[in-house]
Each structure stands twice: as C-alpha cells, then as structure tokens.
Coordinates of C-alpha atoms and ligand atoms in Angstrom, one line a residue:
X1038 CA 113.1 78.6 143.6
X1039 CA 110.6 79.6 141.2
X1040 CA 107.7 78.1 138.9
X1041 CA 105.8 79.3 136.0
X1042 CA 102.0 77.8 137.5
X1043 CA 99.6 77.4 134.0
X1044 CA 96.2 77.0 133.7
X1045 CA 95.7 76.0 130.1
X1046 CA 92.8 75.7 127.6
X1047 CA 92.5 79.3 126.7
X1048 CA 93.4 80.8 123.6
X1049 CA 95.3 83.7 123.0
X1050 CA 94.6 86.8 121.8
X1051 CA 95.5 90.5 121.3
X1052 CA 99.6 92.0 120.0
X1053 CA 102.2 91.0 121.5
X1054 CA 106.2 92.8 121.0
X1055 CA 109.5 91.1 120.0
X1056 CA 112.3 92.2 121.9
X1057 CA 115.7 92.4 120.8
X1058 CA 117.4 89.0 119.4
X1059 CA 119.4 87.0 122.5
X1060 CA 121.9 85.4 120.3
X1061 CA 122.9 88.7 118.4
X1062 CA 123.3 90.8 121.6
X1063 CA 125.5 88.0 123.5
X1064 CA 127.6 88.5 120.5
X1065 CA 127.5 92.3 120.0
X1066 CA 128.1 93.5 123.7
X1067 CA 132.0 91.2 123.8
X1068 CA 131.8 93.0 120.4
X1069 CA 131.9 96.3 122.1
X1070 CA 135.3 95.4 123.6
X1071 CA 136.9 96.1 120.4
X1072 CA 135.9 99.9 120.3
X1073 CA 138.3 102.3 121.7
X1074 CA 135.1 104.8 122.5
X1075 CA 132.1 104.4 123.9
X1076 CA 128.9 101.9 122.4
X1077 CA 125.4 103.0 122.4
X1078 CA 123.1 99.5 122.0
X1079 CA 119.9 99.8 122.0
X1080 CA 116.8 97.5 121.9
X1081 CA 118.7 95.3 124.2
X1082 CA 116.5 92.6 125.5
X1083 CA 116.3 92.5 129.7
X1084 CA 117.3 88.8 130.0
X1085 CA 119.6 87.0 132.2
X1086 CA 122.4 86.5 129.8
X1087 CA 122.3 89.6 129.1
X1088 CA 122.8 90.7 132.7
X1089 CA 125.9 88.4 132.9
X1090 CA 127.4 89.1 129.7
X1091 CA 127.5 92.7 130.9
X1092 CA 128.7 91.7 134.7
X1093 CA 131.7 89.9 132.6
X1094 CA 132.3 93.6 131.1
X1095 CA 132.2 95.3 134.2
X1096 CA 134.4 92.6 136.0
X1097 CA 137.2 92.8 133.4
X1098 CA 137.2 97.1 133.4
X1099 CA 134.3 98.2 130.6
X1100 CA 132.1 101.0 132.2
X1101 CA 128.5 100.1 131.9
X1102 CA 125.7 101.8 132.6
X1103 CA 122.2 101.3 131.5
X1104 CA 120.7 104.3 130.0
X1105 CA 117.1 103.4 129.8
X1106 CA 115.4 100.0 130.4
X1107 CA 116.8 99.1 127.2
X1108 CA 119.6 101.0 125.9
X1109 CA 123.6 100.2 127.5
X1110 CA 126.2 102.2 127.3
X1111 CA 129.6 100.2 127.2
X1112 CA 133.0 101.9 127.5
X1113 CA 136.0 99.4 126.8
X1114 CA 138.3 102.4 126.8
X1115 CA 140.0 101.2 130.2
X1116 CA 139.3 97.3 130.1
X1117 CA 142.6 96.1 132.6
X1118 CA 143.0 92.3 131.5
X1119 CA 142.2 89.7 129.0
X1120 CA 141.8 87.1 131.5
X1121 CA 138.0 86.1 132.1
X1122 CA 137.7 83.1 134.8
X1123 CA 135.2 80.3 135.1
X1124 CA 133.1 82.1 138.0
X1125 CA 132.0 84.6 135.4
X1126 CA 131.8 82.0 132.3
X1127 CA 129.9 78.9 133.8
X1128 CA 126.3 79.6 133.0
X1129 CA 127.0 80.8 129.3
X1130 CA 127.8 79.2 126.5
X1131 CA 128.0 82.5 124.3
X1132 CA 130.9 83.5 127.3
X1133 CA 132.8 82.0 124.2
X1134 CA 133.1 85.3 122.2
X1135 CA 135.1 86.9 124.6
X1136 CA 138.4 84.6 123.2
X1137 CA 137.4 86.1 119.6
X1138 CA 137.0 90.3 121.3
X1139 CA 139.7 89.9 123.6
X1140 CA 142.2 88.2 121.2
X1141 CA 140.8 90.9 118.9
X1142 CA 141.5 94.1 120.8
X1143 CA 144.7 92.6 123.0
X1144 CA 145.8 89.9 120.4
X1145 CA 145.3 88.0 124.0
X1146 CA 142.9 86.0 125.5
X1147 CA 143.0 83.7 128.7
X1148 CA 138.6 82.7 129.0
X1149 CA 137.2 79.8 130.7
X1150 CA 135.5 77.3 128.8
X1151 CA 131.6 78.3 128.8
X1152 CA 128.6 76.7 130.6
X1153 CA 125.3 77.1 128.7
X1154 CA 122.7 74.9 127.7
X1155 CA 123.0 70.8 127.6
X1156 CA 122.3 69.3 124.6
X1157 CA 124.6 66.8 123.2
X1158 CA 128.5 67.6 123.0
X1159 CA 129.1 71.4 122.0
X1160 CA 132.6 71.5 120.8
X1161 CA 134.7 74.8 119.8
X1162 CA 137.4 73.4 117.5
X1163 CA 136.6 75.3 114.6
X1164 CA 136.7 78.4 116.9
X1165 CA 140.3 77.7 117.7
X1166 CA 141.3 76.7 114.7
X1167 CA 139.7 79.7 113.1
X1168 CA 142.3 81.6 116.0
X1169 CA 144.9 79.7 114.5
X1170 CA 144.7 80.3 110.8
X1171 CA 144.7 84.2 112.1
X1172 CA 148.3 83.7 113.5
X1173 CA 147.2 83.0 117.1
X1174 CA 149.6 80.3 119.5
X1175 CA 145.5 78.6 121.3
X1176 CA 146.1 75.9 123.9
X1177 CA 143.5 74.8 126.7
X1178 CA 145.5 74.6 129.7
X1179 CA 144.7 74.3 133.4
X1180 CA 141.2 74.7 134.7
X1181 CA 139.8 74.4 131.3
X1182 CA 141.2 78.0 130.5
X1183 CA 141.3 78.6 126.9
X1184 CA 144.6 80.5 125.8
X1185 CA 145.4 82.2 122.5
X1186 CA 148.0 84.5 121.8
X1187 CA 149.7 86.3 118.7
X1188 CA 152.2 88.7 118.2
X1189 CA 150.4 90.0 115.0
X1190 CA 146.8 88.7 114.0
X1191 CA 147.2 88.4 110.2
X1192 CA 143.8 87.7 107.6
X1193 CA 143.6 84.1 106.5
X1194 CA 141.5 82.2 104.4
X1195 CA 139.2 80.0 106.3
X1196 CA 137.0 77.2 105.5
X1197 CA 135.1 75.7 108.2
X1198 CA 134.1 72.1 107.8
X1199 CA 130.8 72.4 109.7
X1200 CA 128.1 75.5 109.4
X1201 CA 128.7 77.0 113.3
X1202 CA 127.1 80.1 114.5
X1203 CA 129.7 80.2 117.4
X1204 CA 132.6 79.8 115.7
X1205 CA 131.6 82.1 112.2
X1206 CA 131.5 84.9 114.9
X1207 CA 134.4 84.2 117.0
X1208 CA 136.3 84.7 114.1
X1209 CA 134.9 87.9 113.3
X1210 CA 135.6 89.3 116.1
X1211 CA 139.0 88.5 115.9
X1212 CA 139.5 89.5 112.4
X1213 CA 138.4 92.7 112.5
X1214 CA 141.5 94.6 113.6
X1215 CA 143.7 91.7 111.8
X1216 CA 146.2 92.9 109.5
X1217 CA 145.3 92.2 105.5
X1218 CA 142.3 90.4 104.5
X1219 CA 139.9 87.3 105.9
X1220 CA 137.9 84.8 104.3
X1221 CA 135.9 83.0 105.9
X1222 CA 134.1 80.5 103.6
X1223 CA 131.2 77.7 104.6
X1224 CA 130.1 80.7 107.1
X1225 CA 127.0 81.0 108.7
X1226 CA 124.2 83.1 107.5
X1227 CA 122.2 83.4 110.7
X1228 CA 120.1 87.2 110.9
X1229 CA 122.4 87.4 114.4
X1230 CA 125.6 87.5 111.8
X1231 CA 124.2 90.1 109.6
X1232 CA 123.5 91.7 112.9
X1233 CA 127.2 91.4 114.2
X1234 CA 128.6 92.5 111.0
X1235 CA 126.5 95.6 110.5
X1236 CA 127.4 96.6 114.3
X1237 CA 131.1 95.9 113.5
X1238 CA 130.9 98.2 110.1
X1239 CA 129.5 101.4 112.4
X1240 CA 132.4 100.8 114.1
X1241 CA 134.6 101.1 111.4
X1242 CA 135.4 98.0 110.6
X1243 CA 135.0 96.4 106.8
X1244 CA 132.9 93.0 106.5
X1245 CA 131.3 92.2 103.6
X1246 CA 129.0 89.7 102.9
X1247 CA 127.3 88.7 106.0
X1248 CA 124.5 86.2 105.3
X1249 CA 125.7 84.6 102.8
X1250 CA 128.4 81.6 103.0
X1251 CA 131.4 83.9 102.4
X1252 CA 132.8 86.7 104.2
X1253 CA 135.2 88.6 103.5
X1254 CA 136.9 91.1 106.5
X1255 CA 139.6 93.7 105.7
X1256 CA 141.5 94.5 108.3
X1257 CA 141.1 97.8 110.2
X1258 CA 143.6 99.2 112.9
X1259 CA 141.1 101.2 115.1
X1260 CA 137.2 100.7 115.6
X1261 CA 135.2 103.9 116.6
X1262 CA 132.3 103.9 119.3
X1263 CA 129.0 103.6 117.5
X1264 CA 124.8 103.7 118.2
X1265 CA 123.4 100.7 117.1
X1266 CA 120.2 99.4 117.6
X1267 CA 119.8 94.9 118.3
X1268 CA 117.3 93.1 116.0
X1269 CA 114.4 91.9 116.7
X1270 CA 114.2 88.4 118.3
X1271 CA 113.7 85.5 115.3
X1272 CA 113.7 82.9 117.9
X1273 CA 111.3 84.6 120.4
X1274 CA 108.9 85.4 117.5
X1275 CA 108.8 81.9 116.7
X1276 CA 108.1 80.9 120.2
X1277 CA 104.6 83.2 120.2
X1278 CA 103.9 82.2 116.9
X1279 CA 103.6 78.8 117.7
X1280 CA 102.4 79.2 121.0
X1281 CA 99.5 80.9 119.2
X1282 CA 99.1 78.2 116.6
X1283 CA 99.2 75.8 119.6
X1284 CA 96.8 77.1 122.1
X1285 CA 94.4 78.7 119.6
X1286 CA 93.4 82.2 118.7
X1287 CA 94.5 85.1 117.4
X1288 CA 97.6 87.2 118.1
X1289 CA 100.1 89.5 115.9
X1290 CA 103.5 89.4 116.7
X1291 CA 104.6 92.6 116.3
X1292 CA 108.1 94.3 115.6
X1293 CA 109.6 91.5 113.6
X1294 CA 111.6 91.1 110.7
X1295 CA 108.9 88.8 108.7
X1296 CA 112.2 87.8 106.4
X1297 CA 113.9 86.0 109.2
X1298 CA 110.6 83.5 109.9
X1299 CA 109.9 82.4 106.1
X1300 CA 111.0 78.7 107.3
X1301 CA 108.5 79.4 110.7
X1302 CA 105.8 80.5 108.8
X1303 CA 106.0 78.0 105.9
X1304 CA 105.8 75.2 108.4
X1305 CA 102.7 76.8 110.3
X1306 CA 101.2 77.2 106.9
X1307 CA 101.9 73.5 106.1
X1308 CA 100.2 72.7 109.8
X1309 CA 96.6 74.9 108.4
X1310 CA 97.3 77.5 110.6
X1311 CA 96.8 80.9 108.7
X1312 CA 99.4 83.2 108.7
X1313 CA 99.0 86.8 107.9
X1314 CA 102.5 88.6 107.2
X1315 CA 102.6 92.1 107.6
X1316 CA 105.6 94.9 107.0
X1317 CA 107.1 93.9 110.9
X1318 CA 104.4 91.9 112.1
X1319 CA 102.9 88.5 111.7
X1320 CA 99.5 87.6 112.7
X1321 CA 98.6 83.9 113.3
X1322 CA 95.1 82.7 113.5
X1323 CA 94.5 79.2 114.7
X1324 CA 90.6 77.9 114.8
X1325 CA 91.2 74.3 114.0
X1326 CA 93.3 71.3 115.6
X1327 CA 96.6 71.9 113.3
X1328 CA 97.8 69.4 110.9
X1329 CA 100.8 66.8 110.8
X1330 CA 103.6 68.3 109.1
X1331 CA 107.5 67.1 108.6
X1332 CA 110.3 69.3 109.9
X1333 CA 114.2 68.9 109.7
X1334 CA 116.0 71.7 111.1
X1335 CA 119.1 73.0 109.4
X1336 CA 121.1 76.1 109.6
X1337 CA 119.7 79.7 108.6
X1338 CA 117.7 79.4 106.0
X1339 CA 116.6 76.1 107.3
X1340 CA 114.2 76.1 110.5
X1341 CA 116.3 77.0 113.4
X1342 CA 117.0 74.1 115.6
X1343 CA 116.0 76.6 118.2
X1344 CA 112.6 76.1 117.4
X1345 CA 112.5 72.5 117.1
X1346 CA 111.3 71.9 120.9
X1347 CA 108.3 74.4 120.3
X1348 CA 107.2 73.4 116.3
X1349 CA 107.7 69.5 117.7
X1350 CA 105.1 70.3 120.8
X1351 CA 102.7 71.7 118.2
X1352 CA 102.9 68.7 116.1
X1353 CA 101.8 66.7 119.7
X1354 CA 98.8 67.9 119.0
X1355 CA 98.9 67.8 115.7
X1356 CA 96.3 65.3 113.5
X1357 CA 98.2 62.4 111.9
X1358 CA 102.4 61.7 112.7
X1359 CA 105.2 64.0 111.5
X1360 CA 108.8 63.7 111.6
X1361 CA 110.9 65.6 113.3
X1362 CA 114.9 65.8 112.2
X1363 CA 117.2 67.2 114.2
X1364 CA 120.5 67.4 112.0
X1365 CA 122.3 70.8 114.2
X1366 CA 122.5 68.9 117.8
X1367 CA 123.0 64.9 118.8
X1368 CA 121.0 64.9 121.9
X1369 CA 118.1 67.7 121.7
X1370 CA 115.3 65.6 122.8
X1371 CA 115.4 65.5 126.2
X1372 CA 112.4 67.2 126.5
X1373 CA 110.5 64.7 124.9
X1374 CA 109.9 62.7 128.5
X1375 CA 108.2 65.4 129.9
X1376 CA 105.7 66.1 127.1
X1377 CA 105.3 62.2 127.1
X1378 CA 104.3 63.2 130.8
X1379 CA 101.6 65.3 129.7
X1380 CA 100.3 62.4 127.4
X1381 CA 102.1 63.2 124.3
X1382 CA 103.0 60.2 121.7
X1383 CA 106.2 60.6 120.8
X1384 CA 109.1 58.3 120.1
X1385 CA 112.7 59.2 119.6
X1386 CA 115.0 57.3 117.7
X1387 CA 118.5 59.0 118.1
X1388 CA 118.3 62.4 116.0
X1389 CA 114.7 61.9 114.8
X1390 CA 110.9 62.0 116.8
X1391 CA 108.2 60.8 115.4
X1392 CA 105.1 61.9 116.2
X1393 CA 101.7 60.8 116.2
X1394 CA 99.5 63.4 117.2
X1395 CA 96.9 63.4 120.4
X1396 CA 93.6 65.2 120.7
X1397 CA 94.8 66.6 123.7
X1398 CA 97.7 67.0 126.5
X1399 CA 96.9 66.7 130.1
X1400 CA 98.6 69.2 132.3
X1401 CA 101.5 68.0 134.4
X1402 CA 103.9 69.1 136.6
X1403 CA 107.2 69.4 134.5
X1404 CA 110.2 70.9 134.5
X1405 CA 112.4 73.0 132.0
X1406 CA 115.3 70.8 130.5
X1407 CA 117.2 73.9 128.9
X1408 CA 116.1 77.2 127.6
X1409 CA 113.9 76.0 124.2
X1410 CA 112.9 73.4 126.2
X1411 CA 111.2 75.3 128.9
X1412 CA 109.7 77.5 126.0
X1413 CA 107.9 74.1 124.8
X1414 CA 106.6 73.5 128.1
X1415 CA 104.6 76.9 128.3
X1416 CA 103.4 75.8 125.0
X1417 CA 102.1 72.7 126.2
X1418 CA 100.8 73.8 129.5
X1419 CA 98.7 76.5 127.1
X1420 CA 97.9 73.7 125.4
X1421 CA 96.9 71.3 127.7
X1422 CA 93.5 71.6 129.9
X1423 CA 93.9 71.9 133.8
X1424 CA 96.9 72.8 136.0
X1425 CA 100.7 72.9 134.6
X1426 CA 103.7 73.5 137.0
X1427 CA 107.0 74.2 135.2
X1428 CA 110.3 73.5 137.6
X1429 CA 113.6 74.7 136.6
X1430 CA 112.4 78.2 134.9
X1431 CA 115.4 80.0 135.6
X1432 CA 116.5 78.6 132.0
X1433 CA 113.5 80.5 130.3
X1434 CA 114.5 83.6 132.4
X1435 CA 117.8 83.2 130.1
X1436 CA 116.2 83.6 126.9
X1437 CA 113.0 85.2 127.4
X1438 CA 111.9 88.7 128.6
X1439 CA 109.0 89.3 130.8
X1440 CA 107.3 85.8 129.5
X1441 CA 104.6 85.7 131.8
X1442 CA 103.6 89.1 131.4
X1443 CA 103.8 89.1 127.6
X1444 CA 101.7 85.7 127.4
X1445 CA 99.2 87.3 130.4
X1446 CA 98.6 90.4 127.8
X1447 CA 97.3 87.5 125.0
X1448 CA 95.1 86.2 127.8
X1449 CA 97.0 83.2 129.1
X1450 CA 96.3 82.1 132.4
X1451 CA 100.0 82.5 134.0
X1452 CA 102.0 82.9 136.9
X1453 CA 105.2 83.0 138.6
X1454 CA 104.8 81.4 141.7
X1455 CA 107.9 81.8 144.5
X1456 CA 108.4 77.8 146.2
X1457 CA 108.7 77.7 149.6
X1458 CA 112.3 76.6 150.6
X1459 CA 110.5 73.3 152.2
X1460 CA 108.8 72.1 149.1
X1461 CA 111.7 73.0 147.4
X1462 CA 113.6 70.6 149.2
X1463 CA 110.4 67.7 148.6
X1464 CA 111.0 68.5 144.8
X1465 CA 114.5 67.8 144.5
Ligands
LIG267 C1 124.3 78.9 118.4 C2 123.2 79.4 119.3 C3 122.3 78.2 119.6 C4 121.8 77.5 118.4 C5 123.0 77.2 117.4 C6 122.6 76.7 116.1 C7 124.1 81.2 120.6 C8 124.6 81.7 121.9 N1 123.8 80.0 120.5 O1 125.0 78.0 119.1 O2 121.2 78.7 120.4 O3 121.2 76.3 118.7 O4 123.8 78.4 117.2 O5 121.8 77.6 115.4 O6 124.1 82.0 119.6 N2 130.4 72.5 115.9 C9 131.6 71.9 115.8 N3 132.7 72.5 116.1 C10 132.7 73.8 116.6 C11 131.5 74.5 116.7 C12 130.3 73.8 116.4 O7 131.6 70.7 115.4 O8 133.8 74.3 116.9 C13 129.1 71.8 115.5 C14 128.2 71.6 116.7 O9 128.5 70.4 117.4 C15 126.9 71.6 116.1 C16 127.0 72.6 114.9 O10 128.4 72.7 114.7 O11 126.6 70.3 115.6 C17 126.4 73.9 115.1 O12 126.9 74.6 116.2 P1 127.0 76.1 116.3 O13 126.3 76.8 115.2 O14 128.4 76.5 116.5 O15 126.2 76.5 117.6 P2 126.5 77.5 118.7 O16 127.1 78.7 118.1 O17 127.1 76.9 119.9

C-alpha cells in the first residue's frame, strides 16, 4: 500500500502543465472501437483508468501500442468479441461506454456493469433506454451483464429526462454508424462531449451540435482511422487552481482551455483570490485568507460537481460560512468527516454543507474517500500546518498524473511513501 506523506504550510509557486482531460479519453479510446483503421490519440494522460481502459482493448482483440509516453495507437481492425466481463469492468465506471462502441461497431454488446467511484446511486437507465430508442433488444441478465442487441441500429429522436454525461455519450457512440438521423435533445454540453464529437467527425462520422443541448448525428456506414489530439484536463486545472488559492502563492496553470473554467474562476474571483487568464493559461495569486463564497454545482456551464470536494475545502478555510449545493450526486459528502478531522467546521444536511470557515486546519492522517475526494485532501494537507498522511491514494492515481511530482515542482512539501505490509495490516 501506498501514502501521499504532506508537510503543509507552504505556498506554491512556479507553472505547472494540464494533461489531457480523464473523462474525455475514457470516452474516446471505446471510441476508437468503431474505426475500421488505425487511431492516433495523442496528449493522452498516464493515469490508471487509462491503463485499464486500454487493457480492456487489448483483452477483447484492439492492437495497442504506445507510441510515446503520451500518444496510443489503437487498431480495432481485428477486435474478436463484444463480450467484456466484470474482471476487466469492476474498477471503472466509464467501462460503461463500451455497451455504446460495441453495440456501435457489432450492433452487440454483452459488458459488465462498471465499478467506479461511490457516491450515492449511479444509475444507467437513460443509457439503455437511449439503446432502445436506437432499435436495440437491452436486458441485464446474469452476473449483472448488460446485453443489447439489434438487427439494424436505426436514428431516433431522444429526449433524456435528466442532463447525464454517461448516458449523452453512450448514445453517441452508438449512433454514429446508425442508419438515418439522431436527436438527442436535453444533451449534455460537457467540453469532454465536444471532445468526443470532434474525434468521432475525423473519423468520418456527422455530429453536429456538440455543447449545446441538441445534437443531431447522421448516420454513417464506415468510420476512418484518425489523429486526434485529447483536451486539456478542465477538472485537473481546477484542482491546482484551487490548491493554489488554498495554500497560497503564485502558480499558472498552463495548457488550458481558459473557456472550460469561467464557473472555476468566477468562484475564486468571488473568494478574493486574483485570477489572471491568459490565451491557455491561468495564473492564480493568493496572499490573503480567501473569502466565503456560495457554490451549487450544476452540469456544464454550471461548476462541475467534480470540483465540489476541492472549492468546498477552500471555503474550510474560508472567512465567514458558504453554502455548498450539490444538485448532480445524492451522497457526495463523504469526505466531509475527514476534513472535520483536520478541524474543519462543516455540517451537512443531505445535499447541502455549510460551512463556516476556520483560520486554520490541523494536519491529520486521512484517507481518500474516491478520486475528487482524495484531490481535497492534498488540498487540505497543503493547507493545513504540520504532518498529513493520505490512505487510500490509489483513487487519486485514477484521475491524476504524476500528482506528487507536479505539486513538488510548485514547491509543496510531498511524498509518496511505500507502507510496510505490517502497518498496513495496523491501518486496516
Ligand atoms: C460523469 C463523470 C463524473 C461526473 C459526472 C457529472 C465520467 C467517467 N464521469 O459521470 O466524474 O461527476 O459526469 O459531471 O466522465 N443519471 C440517471 N440515469 C442515468 C444516468 C445518470 O438518473 O442513466 C443521473 C445520475 O444519477 C446523476 C446525474 O444523472 O444524478 C448525472 O450523471 P451523469 O452525468 O450520467 O454522470 P456520469 O456520466 O456517471
């Protein structure tokens, strides 16, 4: 087992680089299954959903081979089955958008449900009922293996009740080679479905209107290979934005999109932090204790419920009480015990925290509840004065690339520290 050891009270300073966006890439390599050629993706960030999206390609028949440290090449040409079991599936959630490529490609799927992160239930209805409105027989059968099948896939129109990442792309991906047109209305307009969409279209295929509630997918019958290169990472940015804001100082987070953080930046504005925005950078200076501030996340253009464990860690510090609304997941404050360890003030009352903000955090041993979780814990422990110990990192290892060394190059005081099988065994 591993740690992340923090000795906090320093502030940060110097550049720091976004890698490419985790939630576009877990989308766009199952994406590559629909090419009958060979994918060039670039700017692919060295996480470990990344590593087992692409073991999932491998173990159903893609070639992969990493070019560089950052650039794949994916060969679906001789992919062998469209069954994908729950060995390969339990530890990501985004294991879900192999129903949309497979169905897409074989008009079959057979996929385990997916693992991922805990908070609150995570259905996929609208995903399988998006299937269905494209002509697709979907039942969950035995060993919770999600089955849809179609003679034909034929365009739909397609309204989904609820704004869902998830299921906006899983239909997508199934659409693309569909015969006639799609509509998908009440879509959502995240920067990773822009992403998808534009990586679809250098295939060949013909989406239109990508980031905005409506798109609209005419039917192809073959997609090309293609070079495409991943956006940056909106969530990540965020992440050292904050942690800036947080821990004091002065850093730039460099190669960004400065479009896809307006709700970020507004809210660190709001806080008195000042924010400098450049053509792909943003440079955050911090030299006060920051301000309270409300915050309700919402999906894209709204502030990304992704960032609600980070902004809400901030505001823990934060002079006067904020309100935090969390109106995209039922149960995302878990977290909140451990910064309470670490002498926070906050009190949750079923989707909302409010906060009164303390001078100061006191380091703690704590441990990462789920990936945005853990990523508020390296905020705090930056935060905090003395000695933090983060369990459970191998959650931030999902989502984050080379975290330790990027905060070490702003200064931070941070390790990762190997646990001895014995104390391993004292800290379950
Ligand atoms: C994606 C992100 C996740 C982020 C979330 C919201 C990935 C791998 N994950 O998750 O990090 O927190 O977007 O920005 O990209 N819902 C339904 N039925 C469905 C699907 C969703 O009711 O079939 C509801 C969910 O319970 C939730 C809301 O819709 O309340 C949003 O979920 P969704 O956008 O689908 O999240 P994910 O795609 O799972």
């Amino acid at each position: 087992m591993e740690k992340f050891v923090i000795n906090g009270g320093k502030k940060l300073y110097g550049n720091v680089t976004i890698s490419g966006a985790k939630n576009a890439v877990v989308a766009i390599i199952p994406a590559a299954i629909l090419a009958e050629g060979v994918c060039i993706i670039e700017n692919i960030p060295n996480i470990n959903d990344v590593t087992m999206m692409l073991r999932i390609l491998k173990g159903i028949g893609a070639e992969v081979t990493m070019i560089n440290k950052d650039t794949v090449r994916i060969d679906s040409s001789n992919i062998s089955t469209h069954v994908v079991p729950y060995e390969l599936t339990k530890h990501m959630r985004a294991s879900y958008y192999l129903i949309g490529a497979l169905l897409g490609r074989f008009s079959k799927a057979k996929v385990a449900m997916p693992g991922g992160c805990d908070f609150g239930v995570r259905p996929i209805d609208l995903h399988l009922k998006g299937f269905e409105k494209l002509g697709a027989k979907v039942s969950v059968g035995e060993s919770a293996m999600v089955e849809a099948d179609a003679e034909q896939l034929e365009g739909n129109f397609i309204y989904f009740d609820t704004v869902s990442v998830g299921a906006t792309i899983n239909v997508m991906l199934a659409a693309v080679k569909a015969s006639g047109l799609t509509v998908i209305e009440n879509a959502a307009k995240e920067p990773h479905i822009v992403d998808l969409a534009n990586f679809l279209n250098s295939m060949g295929a013909d989406v239109r209107g990508a980031g905005t509630d409506v798109i609209k997918i005419r039917g192809v019958d073959m997609l090309h290979g293609c070079n495409y290169s991943i956006i940056p990472d909106q969530i990540e940015a965020g992440t050292y934005m904050v942690a800036a804001a947080a821990a004091g100082g002065d850093v730039t987070v460099c190669n960004v999109i400065p479009k896809h953080l307006e709700s970020i930046m507004a809210k660190l504005i709001e806080c008195g932090v000042q924010v400098i925005e450049g053509d792909d950078s943003v440079r955050i200076i911090s030299t006060e204790r920051p301000k309270k501030c409300n915050v309700k996340t919402l999906p894209h253009p709204g502030f990304p419920t992704d960032m609600q464990p980070q902004i809400t860690t901030l505001l823990a510090i934060a002079e006067g009480t904020s309100i935090v609304s969390e109106s995209v997941w039922d149960n995302r404050f878990k977290y909140v015990e451990q910064l309470t360890r670490m002498g926070a003030n906050i009190r949750v009352d079923g989707k909302i925290a409010i906060v009164e903000g303390v001078e100061k955090l006191n380091a703690a041993p704590v441990k990462a509840n789920d990936l945005r979780a853990g990523a508020a814990m390296i905020i705090a422990g930056l935060a905090a004065h003395g000695r933090t110990e983060i369990e459970s990192i191998v959650f931030i290892d999902r989502g984050y690339e080379n975290v330790v060394e990027k905060f070490q190059g702003l200064g931070a005081d941070i390790e990762r520290v190997t646990v001895p099988d014995k104390e391993e065994e004292q800290a379950v």
